[in-house]
CSV table of C-alpha atoms and ligand atoms in Angstrom, one decimal:
chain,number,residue,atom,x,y,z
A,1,UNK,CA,119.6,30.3,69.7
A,2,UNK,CA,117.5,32.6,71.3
A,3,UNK,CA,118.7,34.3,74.3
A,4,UNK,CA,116.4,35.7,77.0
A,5,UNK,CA,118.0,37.2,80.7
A,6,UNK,CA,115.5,36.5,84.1
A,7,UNK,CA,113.5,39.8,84.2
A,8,UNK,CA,113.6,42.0,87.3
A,9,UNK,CA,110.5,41.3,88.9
A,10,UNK,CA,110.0,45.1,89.4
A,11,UNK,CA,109.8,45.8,85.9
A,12,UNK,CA,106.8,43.2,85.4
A,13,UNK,CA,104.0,44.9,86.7
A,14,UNK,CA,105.4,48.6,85.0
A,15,UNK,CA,105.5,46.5,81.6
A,16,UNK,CA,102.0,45.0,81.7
A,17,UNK,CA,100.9,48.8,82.6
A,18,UNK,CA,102.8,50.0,79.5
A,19,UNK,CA,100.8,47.6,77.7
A,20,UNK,CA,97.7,48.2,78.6
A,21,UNK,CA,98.1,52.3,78.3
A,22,UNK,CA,98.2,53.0,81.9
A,23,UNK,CA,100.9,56.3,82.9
A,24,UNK,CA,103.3,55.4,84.6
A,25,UNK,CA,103.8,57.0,88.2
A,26,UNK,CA,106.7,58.0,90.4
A,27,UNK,CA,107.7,55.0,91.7
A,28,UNK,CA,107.5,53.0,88.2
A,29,UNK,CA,110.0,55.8,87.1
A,30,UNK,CA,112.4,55.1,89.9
A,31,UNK,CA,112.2,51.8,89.3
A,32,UNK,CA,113.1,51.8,85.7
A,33,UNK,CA,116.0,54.3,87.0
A,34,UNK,CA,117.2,51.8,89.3
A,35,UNK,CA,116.9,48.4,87.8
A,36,UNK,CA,119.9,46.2,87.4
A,37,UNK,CA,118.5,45.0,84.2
A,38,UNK,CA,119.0,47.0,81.8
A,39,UNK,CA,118.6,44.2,78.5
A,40,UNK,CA,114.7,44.2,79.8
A,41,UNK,CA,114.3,48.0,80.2
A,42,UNK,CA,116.0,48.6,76.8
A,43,UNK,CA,113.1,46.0,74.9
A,44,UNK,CA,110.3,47.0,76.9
A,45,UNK,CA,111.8,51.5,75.6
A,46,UNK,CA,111.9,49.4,72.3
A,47,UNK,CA,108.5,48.0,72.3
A,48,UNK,CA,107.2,51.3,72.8
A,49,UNK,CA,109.2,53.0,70.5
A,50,UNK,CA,107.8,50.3,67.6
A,51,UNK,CA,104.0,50.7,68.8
A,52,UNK,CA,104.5,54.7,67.4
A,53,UNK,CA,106.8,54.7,64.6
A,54,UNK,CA,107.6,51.1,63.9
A,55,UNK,CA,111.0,50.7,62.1
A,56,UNK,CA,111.5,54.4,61.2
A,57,UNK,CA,114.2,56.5,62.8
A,58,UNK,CA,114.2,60.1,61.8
A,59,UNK,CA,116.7,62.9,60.6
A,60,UNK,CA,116.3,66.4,59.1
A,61,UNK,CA,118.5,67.7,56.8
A,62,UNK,CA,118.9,71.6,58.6
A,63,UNK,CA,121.1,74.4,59.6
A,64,UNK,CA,121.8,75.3,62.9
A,65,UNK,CA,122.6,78.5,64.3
A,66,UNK,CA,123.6,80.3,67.7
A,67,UNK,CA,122.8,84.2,66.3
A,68,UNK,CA,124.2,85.5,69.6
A,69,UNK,CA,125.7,84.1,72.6
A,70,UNK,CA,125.5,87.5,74.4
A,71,UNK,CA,123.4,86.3,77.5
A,72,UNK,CA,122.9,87.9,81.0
A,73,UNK,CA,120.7,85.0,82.7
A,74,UNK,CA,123.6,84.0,84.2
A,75,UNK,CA,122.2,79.8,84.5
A,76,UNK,CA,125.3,78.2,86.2
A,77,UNK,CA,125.5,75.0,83.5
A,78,UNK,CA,126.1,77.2,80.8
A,79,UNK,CA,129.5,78.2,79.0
A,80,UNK,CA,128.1,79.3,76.2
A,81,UNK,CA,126.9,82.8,77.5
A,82,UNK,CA,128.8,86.1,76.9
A,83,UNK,CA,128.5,89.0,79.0
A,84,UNK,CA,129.4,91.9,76.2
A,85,UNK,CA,131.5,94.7,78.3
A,86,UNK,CA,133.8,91.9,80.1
A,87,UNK,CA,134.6,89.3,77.3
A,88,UNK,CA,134.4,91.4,74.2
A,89,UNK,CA,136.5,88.7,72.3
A,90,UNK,CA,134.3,86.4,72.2
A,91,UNK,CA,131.2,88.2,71.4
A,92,UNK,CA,129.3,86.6,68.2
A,93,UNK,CA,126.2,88.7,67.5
A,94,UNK,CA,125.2,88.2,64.3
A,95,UNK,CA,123.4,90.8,61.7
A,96,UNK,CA,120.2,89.2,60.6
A,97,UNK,CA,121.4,89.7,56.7
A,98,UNK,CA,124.7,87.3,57.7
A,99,UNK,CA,122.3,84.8,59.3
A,100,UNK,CA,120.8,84.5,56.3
A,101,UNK,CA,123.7,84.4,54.6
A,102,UNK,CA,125.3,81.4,56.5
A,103,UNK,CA,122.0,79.3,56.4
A,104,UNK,CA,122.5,79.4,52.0
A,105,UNK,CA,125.7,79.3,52.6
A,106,UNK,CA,126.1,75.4,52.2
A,107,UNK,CA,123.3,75.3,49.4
A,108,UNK,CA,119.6,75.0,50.1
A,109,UNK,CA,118.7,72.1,50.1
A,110,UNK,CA,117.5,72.0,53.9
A,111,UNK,CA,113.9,71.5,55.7
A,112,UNK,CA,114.6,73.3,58.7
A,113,UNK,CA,116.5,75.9,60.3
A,114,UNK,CA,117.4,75.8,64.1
A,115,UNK,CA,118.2,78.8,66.0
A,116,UNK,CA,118.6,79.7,69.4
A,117,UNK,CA,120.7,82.2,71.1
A,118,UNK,CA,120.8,84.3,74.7
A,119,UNK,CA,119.4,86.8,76.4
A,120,UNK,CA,120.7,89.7,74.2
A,121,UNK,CA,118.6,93.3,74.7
A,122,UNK,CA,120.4,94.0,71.2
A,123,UNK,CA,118.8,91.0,69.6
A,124,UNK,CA,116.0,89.2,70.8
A,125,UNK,CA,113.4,91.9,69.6
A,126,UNK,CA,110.6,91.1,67.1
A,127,UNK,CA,112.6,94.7,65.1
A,128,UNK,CA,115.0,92.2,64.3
A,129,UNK,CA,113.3,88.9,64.0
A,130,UNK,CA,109.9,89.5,62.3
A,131,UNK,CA,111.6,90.9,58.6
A,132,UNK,CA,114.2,88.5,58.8
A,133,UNK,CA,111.9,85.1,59.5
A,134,UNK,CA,109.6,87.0,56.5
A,135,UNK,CA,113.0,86.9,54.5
A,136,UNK,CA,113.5,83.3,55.0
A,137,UNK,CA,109.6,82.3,54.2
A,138,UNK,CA,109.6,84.8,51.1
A,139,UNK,CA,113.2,83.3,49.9
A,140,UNK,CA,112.8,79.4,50.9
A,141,UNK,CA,109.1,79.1,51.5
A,142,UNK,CA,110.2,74.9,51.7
A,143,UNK,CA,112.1,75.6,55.2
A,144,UNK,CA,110.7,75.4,58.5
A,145,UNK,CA,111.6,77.5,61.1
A,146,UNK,CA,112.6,76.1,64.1
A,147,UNK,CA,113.7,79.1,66.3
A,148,UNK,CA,114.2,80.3,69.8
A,149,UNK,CA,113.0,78.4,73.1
A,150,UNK,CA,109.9,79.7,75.7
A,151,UNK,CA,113.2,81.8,77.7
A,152,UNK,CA,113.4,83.8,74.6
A,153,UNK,CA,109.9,83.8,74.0
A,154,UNK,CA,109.1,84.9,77.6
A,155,UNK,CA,112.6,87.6,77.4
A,156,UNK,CA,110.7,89.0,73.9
A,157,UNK,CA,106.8,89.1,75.7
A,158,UNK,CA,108.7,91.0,78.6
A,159,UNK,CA,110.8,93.3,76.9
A,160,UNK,CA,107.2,94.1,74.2
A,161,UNK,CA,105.1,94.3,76.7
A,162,UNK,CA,103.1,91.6,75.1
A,163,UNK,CA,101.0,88.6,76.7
A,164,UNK,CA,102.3,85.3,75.8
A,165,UNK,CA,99.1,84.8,73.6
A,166,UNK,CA,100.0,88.1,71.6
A,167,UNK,CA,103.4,87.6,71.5
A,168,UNK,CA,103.2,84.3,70.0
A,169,UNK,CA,100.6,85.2,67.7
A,170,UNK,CA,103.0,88.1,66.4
A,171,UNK,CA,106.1,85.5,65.7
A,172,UNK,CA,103.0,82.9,64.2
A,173,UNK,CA,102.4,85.7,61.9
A,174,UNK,CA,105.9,86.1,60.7
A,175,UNK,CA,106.3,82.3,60.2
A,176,UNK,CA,107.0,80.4,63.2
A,177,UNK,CA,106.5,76.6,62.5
A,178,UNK,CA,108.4,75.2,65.6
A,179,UNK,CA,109.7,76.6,69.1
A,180,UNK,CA,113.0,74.1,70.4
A,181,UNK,CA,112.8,72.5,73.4
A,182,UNK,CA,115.5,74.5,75.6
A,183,UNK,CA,115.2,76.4,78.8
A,184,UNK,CA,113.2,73.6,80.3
A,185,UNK,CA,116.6,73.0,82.3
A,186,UNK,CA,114.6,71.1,85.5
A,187,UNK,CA,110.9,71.9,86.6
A,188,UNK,CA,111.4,70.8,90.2
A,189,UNK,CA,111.3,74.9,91.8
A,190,UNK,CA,113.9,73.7,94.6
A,191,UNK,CA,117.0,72.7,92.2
A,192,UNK,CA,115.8,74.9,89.1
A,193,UNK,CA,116.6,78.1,91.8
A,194,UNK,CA,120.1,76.3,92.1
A,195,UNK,CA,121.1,76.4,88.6
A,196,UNK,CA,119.1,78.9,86.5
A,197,UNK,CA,117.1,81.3,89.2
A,198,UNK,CA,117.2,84.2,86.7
A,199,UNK,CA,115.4,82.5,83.7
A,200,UNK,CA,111.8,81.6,82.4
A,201,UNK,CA,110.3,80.2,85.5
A,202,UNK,CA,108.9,76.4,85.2
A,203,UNK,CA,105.1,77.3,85.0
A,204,UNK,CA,106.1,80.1,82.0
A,205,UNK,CA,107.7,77.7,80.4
A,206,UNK,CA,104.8,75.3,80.4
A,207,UNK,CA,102.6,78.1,79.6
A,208,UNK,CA,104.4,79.5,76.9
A,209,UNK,CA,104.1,75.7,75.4
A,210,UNK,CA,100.7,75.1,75.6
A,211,UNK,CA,100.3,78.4,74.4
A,212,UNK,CA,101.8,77.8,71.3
A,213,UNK,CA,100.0,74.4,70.6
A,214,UNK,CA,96.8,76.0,71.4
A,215,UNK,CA,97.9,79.0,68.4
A,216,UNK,CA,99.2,75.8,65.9
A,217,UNK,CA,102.7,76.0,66.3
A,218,UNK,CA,104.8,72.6,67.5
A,219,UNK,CA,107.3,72.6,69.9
A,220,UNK,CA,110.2,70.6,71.4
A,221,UNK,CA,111.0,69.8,75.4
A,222,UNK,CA,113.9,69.1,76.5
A,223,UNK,CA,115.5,68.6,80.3
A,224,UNK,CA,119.2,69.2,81.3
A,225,UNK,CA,120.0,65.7,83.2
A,226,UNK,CA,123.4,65.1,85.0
A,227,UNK,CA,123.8,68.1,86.6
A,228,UNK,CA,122.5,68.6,90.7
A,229,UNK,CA,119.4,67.0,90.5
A,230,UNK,CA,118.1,64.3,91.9
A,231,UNK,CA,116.4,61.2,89.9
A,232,UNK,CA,112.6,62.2,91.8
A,233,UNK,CA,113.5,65.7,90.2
A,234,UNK,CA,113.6,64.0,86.7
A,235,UNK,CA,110.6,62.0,87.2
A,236,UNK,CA,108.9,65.4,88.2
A,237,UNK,CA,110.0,66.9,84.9
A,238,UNK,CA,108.8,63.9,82.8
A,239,UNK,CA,105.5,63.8,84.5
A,240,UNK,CA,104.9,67.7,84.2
A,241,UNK,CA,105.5,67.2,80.3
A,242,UNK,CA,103.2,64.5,79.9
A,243,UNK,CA,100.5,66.3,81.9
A,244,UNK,CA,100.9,69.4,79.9
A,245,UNK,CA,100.8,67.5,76.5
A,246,UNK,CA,97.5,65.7,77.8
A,247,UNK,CA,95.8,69.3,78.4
A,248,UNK,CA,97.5,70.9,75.3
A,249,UNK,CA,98.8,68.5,73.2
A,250,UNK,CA,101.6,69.8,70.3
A,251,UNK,CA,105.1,68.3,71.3
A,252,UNK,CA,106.7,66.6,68.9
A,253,UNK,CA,110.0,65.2,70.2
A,254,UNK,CA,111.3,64.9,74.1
A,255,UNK,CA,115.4,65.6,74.1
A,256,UNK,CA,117.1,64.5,76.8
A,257,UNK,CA,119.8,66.7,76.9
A,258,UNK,CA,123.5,65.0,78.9
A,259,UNK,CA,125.2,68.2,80.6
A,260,UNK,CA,128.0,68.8,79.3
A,261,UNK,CA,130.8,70.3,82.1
A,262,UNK,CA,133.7,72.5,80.5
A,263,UNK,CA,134.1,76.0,81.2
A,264,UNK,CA,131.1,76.6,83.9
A,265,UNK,CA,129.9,76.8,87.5
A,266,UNK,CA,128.7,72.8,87.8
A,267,UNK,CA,131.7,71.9,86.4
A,268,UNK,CA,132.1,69.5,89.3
A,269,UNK,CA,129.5,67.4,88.4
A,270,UNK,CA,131.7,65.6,85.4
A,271,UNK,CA,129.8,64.1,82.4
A,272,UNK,CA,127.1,61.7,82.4
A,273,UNK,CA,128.5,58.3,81.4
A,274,UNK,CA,126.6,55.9,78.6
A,275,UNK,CA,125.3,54.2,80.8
A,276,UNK,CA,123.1,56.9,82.3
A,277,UNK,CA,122.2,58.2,79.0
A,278,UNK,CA,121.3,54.9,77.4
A,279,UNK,CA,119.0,54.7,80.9
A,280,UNK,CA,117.9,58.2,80.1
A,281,UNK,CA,116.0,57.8,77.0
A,282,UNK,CA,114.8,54.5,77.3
A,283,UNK,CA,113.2,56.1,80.3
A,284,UNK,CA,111.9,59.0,78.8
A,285,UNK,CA,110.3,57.0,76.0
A,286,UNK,CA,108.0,54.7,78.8
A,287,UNK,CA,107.4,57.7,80.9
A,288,UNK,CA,106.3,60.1,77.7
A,289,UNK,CA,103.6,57.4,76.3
A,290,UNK,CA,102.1,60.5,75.2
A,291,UNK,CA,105.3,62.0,72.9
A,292,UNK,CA,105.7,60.4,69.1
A,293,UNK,CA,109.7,61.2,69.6
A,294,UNK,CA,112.1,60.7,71.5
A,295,UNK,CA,115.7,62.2,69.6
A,296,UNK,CA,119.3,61.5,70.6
A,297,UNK,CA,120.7,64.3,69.0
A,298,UNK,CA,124.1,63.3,67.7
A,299,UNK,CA,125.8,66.6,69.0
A,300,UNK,CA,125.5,66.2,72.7
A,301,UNK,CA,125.4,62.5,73.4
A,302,UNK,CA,127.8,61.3,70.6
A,303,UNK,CA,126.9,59.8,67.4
A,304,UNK,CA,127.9,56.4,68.4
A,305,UNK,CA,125.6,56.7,72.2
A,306,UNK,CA,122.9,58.0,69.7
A,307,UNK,CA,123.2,54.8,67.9
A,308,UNK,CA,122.8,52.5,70.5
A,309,UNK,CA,120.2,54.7,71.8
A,310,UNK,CA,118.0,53.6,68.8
A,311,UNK,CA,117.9,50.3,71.1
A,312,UNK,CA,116.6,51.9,73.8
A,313,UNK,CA,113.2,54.0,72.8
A,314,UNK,CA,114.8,56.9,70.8
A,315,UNK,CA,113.9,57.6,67.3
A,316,UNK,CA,115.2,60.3,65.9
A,317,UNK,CA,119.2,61.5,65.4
A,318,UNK,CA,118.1,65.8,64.9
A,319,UNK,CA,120.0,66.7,61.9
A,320,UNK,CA,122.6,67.4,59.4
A,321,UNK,CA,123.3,71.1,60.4
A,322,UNK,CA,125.3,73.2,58.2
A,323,UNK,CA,129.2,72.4,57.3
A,324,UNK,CA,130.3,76.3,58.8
A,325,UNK,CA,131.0,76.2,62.6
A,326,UNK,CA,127.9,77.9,64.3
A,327,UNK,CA,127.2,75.6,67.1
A,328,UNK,CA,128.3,77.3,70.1
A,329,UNK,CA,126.3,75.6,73.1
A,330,UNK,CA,127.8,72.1,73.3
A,331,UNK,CA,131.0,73.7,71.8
A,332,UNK,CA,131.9,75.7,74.4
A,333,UNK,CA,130.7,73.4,77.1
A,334,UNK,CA,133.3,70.6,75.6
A,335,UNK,CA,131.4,68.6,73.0
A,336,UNK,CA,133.6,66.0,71.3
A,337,UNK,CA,130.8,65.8,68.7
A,338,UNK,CA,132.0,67.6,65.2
A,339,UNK,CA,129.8,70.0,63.8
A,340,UNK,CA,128.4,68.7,60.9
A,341,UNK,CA,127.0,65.3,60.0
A,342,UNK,CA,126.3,63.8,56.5
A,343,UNK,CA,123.0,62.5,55.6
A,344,UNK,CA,124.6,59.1,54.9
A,345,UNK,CA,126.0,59.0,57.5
A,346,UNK,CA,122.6,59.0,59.6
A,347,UNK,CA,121.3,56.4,57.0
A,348,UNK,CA,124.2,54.0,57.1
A,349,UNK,CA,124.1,54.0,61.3
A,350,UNK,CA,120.2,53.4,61.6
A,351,UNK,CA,120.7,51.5,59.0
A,352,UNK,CA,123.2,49.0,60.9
A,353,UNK,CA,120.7,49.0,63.8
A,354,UNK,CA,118.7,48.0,61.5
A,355,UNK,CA,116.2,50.3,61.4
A,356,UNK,CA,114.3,52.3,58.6
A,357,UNK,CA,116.5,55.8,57.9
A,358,UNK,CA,113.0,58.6,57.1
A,359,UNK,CA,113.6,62.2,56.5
A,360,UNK,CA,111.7,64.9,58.2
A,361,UNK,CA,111.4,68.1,58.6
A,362,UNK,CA,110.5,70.0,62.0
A,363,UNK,CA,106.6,68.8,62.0
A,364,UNK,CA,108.1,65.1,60.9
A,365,UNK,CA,106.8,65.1,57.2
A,366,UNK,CA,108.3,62.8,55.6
A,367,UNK,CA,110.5,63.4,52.3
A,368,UNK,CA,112.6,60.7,50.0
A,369,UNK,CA,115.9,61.0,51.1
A,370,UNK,CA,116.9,62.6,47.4
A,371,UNK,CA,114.0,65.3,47.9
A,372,UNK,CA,115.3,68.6,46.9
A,373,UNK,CA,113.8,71.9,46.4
A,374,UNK,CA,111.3,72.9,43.7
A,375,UNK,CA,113.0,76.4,43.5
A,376,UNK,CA,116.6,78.1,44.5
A,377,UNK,CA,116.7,81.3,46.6
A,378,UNK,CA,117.3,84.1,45.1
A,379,UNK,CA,121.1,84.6,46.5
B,401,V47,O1,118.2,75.1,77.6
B,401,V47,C1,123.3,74.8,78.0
B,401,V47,C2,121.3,73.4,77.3
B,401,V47,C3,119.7,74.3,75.9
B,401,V47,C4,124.6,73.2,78.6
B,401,V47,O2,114.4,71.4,70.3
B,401,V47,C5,123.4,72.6,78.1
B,401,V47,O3,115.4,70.0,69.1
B,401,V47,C6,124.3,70.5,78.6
B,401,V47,O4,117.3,74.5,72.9
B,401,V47,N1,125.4,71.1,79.1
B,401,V47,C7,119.4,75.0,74.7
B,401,V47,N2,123.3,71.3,78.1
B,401,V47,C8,119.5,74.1,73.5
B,401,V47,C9,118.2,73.7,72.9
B,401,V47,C10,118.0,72.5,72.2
B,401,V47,C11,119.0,71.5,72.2
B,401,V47,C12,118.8,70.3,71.5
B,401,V47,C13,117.6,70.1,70.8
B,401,V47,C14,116.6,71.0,70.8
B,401,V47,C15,115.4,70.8,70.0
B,401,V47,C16,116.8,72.2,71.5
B,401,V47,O5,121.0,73.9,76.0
B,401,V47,C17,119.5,75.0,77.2
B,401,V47,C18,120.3,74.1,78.2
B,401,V47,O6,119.5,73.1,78.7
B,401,V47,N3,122.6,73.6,77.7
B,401,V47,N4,124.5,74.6,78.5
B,401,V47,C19,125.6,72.4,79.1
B,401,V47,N5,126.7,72.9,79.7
């Protein structure tokens, strides 16, 4: 027996303009933030999500690394940062030969490595970056590079002397394929001067995107949600994304990223509950008709929210990262999440949701899950 639930009459009229291709404005996103009826909101996210990538969910198998953690931006959400002369203990500030060494150091059979760190004057400068993303092209020329986020793009262009344009065309150069979505905190001016006044400013960090799509290389957004702002300030961010897509198209996947509150200044705030994250993506997906992905990444929602997301407009679960401890973001900020995930393990859950399980890489090529590399690196 089929079972359908009376629709909320307000969701009607946003469906028909999902249909028929029409954006969807402030008030339709408040609406679908508000509704009781969540069963419709989830099918109409699904709909969506089936009209751009059918069945398939996505994973990567990867590597992730934090290089540094030594940060002097001082955003209030974060616990990760490290301010060198006062908390010497827990300085990690890797040498770019050890990153290299932990991304072999579980094998190579990976299509992407993700790294992002802080704002550290010892180590975001292209002296150390350029030779060592060469190293990783020369050595694994089948791994993408999926590394730092427009803040440490913008910190780099600063501390160079560089325009955005040059800058990026520099890291291009020495094998950029894909810029990560963070530092896009909250667009709306008001609450982004609350929680992050010293870092990349909103219109930076759209520039610094559309920047890099105009030069070729993809990118990521993301948006801290659960923290001060309001649900108008969300809509704002989602809307400023799909406008900046529309004039310089080249995001891949929107992250809705659940602040986590252990061990910083917002800690007030408490954690998001399923609820509002199921809500969140299934959002994001009708808002971004102009975005392919929409990823619940395992690590910061929770693998089993990420599964349930996969009913709600998300297709993608990130990836496998490496089986060594380097995730220090969601780690220190309290993050339940282990810090490695077998690929069966993504296949078996979209899988039970009965979805298709597709491997990727950052620009979403798509391998057999049993791909492996044509040659080793030369360890
Ligand atoms: O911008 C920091 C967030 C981001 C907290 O591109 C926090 O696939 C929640 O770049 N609670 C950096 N969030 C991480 C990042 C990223 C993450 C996931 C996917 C991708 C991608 C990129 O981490 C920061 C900030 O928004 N963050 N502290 C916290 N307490």
């Amino acid at each position: 027996m089929q079972l359908s639930y009376p629709m909320d009459p307000a969701l009607v009229a946003i469906e028909h303009k999902v249909d028929e291709g029409i954006p969807l404005s402030m008030a339709d996103g408040l609406a679908l933030f508000t509704t009781p009826d969540l069963h419709n909101l989830g099918r109409m996210a699904r709909k969506q999500k089936e009209r751009k990538s059918g069945k398939k969910v996505f994973y990567v198998l990867n590597r992730y690394i934090n290089s540094t953690n030594v940060c002097y931006a001082g955003c209030k959400f974060c616990a990760f940062a490290v301010d060198e002369f006062k908390e010497k203990d827990r300085v990690v500030r890797m040498a770019a030969d050890v990153v290299f060494a932990k991304a072999i150091e579980t094998g190579n059979n990976f299509n992407q490595i993700h790294i992002v760190g802080g704002h550290d004057p010892r180590q975001l400068s292209l002296d150390y970056w350029v030779p060592l993303m060469r190293k990783f092209k020369e050595e694994l020329p089948h791994v993408q590079l999926s590394f730092f986020t427009a803040a440490e793009i913008e910190y780099m262009a600063k501390r160079h002397r560089m325009s955005f344009a040059e800058i990026i065309g520099t890291l291009k150069d020495a094998g950029l394929d894909n810029v990560n979505g963070g530092g896009a905190e909250i667009f709306a001016e008001e609450t982004r001067k609350k929680i992050c006044p010293n870092k990349v400013n909103s219109e930076n960090w759209l520039a610094i995107h559309e920047e890099l799509h105009r030069q070729g290389i993809a990118s990521n957004a993301t948006m801290l949600y659960g923290q001060i702002e309001s649900l108008e300030d969300r809509i704002d961010h989602l809307i400023r994304l799909r406008e900046s897509q529309r004039k310089s198209p080249g995001f891949n996947a929107f992250i809705p990223l659940a602040f986590h509150p252990d061990g910083n200044e917002l800690n007030d705030c408490g954690w998001t509950t399923g609820l509002d994250d199921i809500r969140m993506f299934a959002v994001s997906r009708l808002m971004l008709d102009n975005f392919d992905h929409i990823k619940a990444y395992w690590m910061i929602q929770g693998i089993k929210v990420c599964q349930v997301a996969l009913e709600f407009g998300a297709d993608d679960m990130d990836g496998t990262h490496g089986s060594t401890d380097e995730e220090l973001i969601y780690h220190s900020a309290g993050t339940s999440s282990g810090q490695y995930v077998d690929d069966r393990e993504f296949r078996r859950l979209i899988e039970a949701a009965g979805y298709e399980p597709v491997r990727r890489n950052s620009t979403y090529d798509e391998f057999p899950h049993d791909w492996t590399p044509p040659e080793m690196a030369k360890v």
